mmCIF file with all atom_site columns, C-alpha atoms and ligand atoms in Angstrom:
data_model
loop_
_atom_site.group_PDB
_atom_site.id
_atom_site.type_symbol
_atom_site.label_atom_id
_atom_site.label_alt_id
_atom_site.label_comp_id
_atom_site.label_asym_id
_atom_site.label_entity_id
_atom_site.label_seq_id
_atom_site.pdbx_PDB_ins_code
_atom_site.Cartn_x
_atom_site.Cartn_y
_atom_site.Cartn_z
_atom_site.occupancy
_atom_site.B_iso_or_equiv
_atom_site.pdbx_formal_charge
_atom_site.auth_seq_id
_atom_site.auth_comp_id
_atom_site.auth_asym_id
_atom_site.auth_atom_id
_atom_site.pdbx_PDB_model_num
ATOM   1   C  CA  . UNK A 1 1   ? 89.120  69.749  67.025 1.00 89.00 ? 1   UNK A CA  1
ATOM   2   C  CA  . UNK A 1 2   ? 86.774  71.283  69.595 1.00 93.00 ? 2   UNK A CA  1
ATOM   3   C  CA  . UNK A 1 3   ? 87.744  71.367  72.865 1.00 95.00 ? 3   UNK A CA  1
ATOM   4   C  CA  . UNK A 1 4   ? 85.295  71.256  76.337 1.00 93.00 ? 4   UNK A CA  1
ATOM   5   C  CA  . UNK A 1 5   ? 85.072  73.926  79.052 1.00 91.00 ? 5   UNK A CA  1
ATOM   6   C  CA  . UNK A 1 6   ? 86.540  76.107  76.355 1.00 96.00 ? 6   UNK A CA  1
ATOM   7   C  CA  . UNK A 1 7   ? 84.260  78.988  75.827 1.00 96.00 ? 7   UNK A CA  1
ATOM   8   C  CA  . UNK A 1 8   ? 84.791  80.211  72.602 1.00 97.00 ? 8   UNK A CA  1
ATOM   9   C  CA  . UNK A 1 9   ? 84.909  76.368  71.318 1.00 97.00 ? 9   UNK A CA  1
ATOM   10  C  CA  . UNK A 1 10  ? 81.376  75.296  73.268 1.00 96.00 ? 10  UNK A CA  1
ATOM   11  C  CA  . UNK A 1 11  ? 80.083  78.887  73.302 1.00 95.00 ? 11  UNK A CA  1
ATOM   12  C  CA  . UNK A 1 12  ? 76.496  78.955  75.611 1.00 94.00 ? 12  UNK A CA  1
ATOM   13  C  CA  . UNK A 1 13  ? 76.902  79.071  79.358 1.00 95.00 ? 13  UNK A CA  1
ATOM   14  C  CA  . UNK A 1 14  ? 80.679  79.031  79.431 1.00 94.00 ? 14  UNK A CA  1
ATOM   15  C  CA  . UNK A 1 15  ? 80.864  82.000  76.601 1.00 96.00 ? 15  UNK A CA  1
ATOM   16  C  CA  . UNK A 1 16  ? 77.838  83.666  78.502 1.00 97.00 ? 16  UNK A CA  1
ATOM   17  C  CA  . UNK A 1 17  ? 80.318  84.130  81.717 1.00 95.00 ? 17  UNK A CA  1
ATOM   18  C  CA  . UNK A 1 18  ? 81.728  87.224  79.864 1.00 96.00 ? 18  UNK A CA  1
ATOM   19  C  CA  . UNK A 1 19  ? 80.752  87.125  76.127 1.00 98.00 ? 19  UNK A CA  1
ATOM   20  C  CA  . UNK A 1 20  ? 77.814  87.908  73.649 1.00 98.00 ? 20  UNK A CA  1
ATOM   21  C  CA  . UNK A 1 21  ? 78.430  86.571  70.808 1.00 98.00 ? 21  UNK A CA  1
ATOM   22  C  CA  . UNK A 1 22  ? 77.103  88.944  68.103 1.00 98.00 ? 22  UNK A CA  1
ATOM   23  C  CA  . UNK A 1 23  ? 77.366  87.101  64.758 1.00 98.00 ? 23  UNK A CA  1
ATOM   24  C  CA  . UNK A 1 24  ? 80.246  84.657  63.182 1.00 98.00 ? 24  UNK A CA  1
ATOM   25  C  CA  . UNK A 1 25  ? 82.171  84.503  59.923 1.00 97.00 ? 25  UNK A CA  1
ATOM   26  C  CA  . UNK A 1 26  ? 83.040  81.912  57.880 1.00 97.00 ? 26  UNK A CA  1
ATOM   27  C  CA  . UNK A 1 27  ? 86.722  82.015  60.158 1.00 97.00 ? 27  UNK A CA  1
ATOM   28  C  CA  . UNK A 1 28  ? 85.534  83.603  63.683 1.00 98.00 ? 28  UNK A CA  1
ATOM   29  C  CA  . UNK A 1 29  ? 82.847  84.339  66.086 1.00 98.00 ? 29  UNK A CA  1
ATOM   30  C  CA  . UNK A 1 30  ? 82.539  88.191  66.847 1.00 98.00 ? 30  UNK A CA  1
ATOM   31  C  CA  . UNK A 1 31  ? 82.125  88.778  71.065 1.00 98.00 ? 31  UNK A CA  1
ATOM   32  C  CA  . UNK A 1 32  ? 80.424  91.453  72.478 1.00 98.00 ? 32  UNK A CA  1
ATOM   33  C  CA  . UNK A 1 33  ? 82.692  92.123  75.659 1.00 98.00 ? 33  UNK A CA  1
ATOM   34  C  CA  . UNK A 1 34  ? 80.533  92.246  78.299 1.00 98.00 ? 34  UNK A CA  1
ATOM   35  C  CA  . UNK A 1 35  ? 82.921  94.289  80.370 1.00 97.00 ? 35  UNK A CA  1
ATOM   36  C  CA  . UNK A 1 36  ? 81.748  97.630  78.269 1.00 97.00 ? 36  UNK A CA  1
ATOM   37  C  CA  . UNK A 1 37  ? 83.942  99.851  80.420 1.00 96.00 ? 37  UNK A CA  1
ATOM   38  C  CA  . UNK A 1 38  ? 85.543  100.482 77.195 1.00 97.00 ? 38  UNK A CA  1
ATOM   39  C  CA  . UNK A 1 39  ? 82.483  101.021 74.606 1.00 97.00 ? 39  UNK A CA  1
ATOM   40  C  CA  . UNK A 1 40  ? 82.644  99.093  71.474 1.00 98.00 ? 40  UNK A CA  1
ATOM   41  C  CA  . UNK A 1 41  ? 84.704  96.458  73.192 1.00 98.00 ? 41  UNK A CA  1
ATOM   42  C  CA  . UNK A 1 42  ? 84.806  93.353  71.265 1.00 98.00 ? 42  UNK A CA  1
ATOM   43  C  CA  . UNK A 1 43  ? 86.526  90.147  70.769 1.00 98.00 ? 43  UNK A CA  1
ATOM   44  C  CA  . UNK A 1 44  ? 87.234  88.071  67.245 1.00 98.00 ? 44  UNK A CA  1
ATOM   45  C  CA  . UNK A 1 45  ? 87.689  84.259  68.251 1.00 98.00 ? 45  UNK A CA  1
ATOM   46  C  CA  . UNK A 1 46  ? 89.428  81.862  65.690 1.00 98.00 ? 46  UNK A CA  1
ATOM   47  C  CA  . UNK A 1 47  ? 86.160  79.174  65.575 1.00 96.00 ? 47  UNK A CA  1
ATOM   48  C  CA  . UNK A 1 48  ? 87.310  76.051  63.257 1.00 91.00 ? 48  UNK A CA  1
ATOM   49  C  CA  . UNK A 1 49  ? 89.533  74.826  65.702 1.00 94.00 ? 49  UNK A CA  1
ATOM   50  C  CA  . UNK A 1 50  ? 90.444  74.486  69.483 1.00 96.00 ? 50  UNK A CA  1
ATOM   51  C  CA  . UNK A 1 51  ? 93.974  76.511  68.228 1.00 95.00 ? 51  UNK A CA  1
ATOM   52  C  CA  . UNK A 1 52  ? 96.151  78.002  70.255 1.00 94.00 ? 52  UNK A CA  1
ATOM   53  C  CA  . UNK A 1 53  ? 98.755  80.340  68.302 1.00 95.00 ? 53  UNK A CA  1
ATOM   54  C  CA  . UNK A 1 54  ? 98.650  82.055  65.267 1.00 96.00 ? 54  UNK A CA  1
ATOM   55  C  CA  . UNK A 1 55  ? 101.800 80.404  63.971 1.00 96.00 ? 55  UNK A CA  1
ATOM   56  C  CA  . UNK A 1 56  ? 99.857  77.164  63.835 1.00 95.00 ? 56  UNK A CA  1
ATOM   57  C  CA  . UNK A 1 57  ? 97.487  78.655  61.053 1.00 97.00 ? 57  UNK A CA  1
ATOM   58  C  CA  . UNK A 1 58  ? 98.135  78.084  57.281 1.00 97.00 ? 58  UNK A CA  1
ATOM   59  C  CA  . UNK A 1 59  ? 98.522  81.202  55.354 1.00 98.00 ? 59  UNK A CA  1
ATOM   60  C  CA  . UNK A 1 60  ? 95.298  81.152  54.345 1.00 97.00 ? 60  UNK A CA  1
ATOM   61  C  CA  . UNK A 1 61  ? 93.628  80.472  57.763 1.00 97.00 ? 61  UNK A CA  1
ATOM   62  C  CA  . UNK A 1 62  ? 96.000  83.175  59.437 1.00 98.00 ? 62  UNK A CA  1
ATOM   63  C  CA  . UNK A 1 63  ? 94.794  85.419  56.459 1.00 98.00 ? 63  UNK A CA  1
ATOM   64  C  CA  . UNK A 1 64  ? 91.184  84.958  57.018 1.00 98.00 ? 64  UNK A CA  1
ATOM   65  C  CA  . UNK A 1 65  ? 91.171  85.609  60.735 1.00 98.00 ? 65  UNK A CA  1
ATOM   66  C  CA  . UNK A 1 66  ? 92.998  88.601  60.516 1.00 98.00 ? 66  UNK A CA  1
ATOM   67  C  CA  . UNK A 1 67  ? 90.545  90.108  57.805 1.00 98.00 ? 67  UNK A CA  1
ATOM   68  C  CA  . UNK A 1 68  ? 88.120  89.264  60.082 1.00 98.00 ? 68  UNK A CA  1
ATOM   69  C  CA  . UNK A 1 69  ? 90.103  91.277  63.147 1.00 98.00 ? 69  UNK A CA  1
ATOM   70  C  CA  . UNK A 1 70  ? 90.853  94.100  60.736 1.00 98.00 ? 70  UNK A CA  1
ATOM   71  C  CA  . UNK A 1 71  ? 86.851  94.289  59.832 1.00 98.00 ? 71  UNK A CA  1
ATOM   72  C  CA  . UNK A 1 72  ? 85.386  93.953  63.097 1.00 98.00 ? 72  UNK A CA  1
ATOM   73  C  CA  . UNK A 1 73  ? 88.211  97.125  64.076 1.00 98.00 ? 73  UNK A CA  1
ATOM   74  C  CA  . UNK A 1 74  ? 87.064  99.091  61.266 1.00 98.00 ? 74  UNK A CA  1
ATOM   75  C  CA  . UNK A 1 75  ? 83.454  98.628  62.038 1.00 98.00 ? 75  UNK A CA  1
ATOM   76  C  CA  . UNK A 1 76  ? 83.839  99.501  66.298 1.00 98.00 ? 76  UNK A CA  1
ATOM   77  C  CA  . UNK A 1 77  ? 85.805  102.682 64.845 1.00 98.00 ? 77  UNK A CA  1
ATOM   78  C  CA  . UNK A 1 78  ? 83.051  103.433 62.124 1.00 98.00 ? 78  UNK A CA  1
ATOM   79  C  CA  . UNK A 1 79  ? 80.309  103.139 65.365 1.00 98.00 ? 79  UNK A CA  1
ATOM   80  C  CA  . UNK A 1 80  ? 82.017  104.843 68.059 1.00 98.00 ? 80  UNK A CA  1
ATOM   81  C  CA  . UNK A 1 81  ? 84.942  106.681 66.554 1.00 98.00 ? 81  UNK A CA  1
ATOM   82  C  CA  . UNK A 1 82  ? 87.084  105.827 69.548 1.00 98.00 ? 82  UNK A CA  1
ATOM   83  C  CA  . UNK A 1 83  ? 90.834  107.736 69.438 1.00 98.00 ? 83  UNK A CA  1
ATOM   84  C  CA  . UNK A 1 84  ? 92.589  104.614 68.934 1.00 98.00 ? 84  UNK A CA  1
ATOM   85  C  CA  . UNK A 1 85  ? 92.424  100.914 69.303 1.00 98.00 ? 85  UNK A CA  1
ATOM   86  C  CA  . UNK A 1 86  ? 94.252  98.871  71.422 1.00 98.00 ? 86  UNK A CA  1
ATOM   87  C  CA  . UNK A 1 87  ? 94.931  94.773  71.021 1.00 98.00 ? 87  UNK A CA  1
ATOM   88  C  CA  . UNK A 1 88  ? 95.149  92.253  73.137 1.00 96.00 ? 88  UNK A CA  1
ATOM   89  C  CA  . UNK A 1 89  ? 95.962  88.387  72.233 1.00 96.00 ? 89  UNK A CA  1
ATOM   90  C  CA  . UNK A 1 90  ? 96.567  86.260  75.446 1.00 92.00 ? 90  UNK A CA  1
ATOM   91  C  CA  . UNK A 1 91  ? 95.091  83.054  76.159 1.00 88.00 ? 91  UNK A CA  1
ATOM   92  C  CA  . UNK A 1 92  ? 97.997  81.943  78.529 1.00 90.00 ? 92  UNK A CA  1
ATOM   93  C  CA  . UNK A 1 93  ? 95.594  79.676  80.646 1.00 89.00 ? 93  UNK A CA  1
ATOM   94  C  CA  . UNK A 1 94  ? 92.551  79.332  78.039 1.00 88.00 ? 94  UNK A CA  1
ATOM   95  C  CA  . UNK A 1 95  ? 94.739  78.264  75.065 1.00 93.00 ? 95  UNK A CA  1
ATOM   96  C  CA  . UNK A 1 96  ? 92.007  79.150  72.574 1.00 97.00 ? 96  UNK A CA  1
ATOM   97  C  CA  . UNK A 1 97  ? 92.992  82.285  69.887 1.00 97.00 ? 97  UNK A CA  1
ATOM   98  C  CA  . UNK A 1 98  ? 91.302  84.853  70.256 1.00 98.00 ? 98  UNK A CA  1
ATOM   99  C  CA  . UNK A 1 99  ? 92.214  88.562  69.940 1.00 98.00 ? 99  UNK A CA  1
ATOM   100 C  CA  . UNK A 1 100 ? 90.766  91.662  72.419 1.00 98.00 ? 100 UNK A CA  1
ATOM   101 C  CA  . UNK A 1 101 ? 89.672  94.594  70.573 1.00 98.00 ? 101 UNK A CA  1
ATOM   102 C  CA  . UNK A 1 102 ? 89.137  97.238  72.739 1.00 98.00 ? 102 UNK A CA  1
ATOM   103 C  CA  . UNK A 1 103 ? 88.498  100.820 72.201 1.00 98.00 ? 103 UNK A CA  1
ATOM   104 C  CA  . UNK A 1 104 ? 90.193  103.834 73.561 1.00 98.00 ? 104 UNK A CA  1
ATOM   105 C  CA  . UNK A 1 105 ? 88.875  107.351 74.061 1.00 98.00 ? 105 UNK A CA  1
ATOM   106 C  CA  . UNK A 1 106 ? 91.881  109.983 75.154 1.00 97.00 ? 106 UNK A CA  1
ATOM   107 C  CA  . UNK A 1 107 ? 91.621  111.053 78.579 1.00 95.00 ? 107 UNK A CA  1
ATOM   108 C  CA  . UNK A 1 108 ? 89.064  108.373 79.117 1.00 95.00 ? 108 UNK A CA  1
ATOM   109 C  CA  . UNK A 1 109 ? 89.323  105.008 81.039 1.00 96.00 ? 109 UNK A CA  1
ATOM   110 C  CA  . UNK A 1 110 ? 92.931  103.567 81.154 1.00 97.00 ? 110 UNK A CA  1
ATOM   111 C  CA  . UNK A 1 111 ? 94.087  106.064 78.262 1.00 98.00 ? 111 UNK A CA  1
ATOM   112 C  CA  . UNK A 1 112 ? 97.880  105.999 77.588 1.00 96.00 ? 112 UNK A CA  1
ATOM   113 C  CA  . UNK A 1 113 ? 97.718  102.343 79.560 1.00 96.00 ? 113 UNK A CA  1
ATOM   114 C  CA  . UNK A 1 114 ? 97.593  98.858  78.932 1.00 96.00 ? 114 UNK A CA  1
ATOM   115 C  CA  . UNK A 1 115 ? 93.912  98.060  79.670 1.00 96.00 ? 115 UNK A CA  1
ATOM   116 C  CA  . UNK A 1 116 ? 93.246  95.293  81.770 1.00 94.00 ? 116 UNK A CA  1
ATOM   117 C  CA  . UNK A 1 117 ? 91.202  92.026  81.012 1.00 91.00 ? 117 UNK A CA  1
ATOM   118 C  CA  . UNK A 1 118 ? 87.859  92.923  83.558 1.00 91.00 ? 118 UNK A CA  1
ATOM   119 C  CA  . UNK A 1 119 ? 87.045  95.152  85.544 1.00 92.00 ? 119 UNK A CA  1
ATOM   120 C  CA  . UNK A 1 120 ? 84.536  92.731  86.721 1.00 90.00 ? 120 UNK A CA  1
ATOM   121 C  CA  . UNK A 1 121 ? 81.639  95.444  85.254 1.00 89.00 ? 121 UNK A CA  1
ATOM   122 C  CA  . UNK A 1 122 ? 79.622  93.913  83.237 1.00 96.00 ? 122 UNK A CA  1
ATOM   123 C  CA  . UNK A 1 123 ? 76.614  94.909  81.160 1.00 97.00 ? 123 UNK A CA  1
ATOM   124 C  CA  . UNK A 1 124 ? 73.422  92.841  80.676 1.00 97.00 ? 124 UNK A CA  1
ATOM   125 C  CA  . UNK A 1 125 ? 72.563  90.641  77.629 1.00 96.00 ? 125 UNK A CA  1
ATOM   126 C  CA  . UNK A 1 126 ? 70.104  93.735  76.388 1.00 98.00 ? 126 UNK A CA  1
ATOM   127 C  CA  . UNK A 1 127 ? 73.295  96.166  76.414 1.00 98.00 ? 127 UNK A CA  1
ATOM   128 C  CA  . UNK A 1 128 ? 75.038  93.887  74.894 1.00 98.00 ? 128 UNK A CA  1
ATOM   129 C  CA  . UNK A 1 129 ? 72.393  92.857  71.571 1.00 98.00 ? 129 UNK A CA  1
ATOM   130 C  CA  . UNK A 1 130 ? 72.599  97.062  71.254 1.00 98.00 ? 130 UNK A CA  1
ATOM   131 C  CA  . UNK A 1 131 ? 76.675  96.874  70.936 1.00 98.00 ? 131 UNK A CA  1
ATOM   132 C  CA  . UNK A 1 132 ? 76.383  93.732  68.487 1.00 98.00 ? 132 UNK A CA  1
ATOM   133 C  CA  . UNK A 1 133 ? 73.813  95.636  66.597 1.00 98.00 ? 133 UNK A CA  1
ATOM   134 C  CA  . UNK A 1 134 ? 76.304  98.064  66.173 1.00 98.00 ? 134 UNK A CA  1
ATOM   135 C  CA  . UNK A 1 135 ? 79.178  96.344  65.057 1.00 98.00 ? 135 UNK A CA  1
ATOM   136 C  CA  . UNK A 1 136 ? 77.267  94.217  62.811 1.00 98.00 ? 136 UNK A CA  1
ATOM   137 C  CA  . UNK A 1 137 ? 75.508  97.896  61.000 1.00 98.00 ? 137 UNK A CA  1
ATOM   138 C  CA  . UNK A 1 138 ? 78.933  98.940  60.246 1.00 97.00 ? 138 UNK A CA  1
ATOM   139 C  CA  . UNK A 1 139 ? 80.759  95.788  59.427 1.00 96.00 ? 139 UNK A CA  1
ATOM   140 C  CA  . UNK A 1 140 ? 81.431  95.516  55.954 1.00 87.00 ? 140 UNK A CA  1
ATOM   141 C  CA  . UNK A 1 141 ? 79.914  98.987  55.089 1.00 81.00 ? 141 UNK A CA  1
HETATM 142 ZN ZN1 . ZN  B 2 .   ? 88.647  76.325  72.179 1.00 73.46 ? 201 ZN  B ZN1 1
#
């Protein structure tokens, strides 16, 4: 079931705060980050369900998603060859799953840290189209 106020479950205005969403599967929606302060930064949101853990999926569901995590990485290292990528699933307060896949370049911002969830620098909707375009010309190729 859907839940309201939940971003990645209404998407619009509430995702809009801090997402773009770039294009979905058949098992998630693919987020442009707009806090680029690490390029390529994305997120892959489970979208059937207002779920909260990854234990909760069947097999199959937990499967899917993670294909789709795996792809969307493979296609943000394919467009900006970034040194390694980190991952982030949290959700204490939003309860929605999601995963954080964001892009590291050594010596670069927060390399050999944990990053953190916004630096509260965000890029406009225009930046953001240009990052999904990017992820979506190397997904899958
Ligand atoms: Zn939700």
């Amino acid at each position: 079931m859907k839940k309201d106020n939940c971003p990645y479950c209404q998407q619009g205005e509430f995702l809009a705060k801090f997402g773009y969403l770039a294009f979905e599967t058949e098992t998630s929606e693919v987020i442009v980050f707009k806090d680029q302060s690490h390029p390529g930064r994305a997120i892959v949101a489970y979208k059937k369900d207002h779920v909260a853990e990854i234990q909760d999926l069947s097999d199959e569901e937990r499967n899917a998603f993670m294909k789709d995590v795996s792809d969307v990485a493979k296609a943000i290292q394919k467009a900006y060859n970034p040194d390694r990528i980190n991952y982030g699933a949290y959700g204490d307060t939003l309860g929605h799953l999601h995963f954080h896949i964001v892009p590291k370049y050594k010596d670069g911002f927060e390399w050999g840290g944990t990053f953190v969830m916004n630096t509260g620098n965000l890029v406009d909707e225009a930046k953001c189209e240009e990052v999904a375009q990017q992820i979506k010309k190397y997904y899958k190729a």
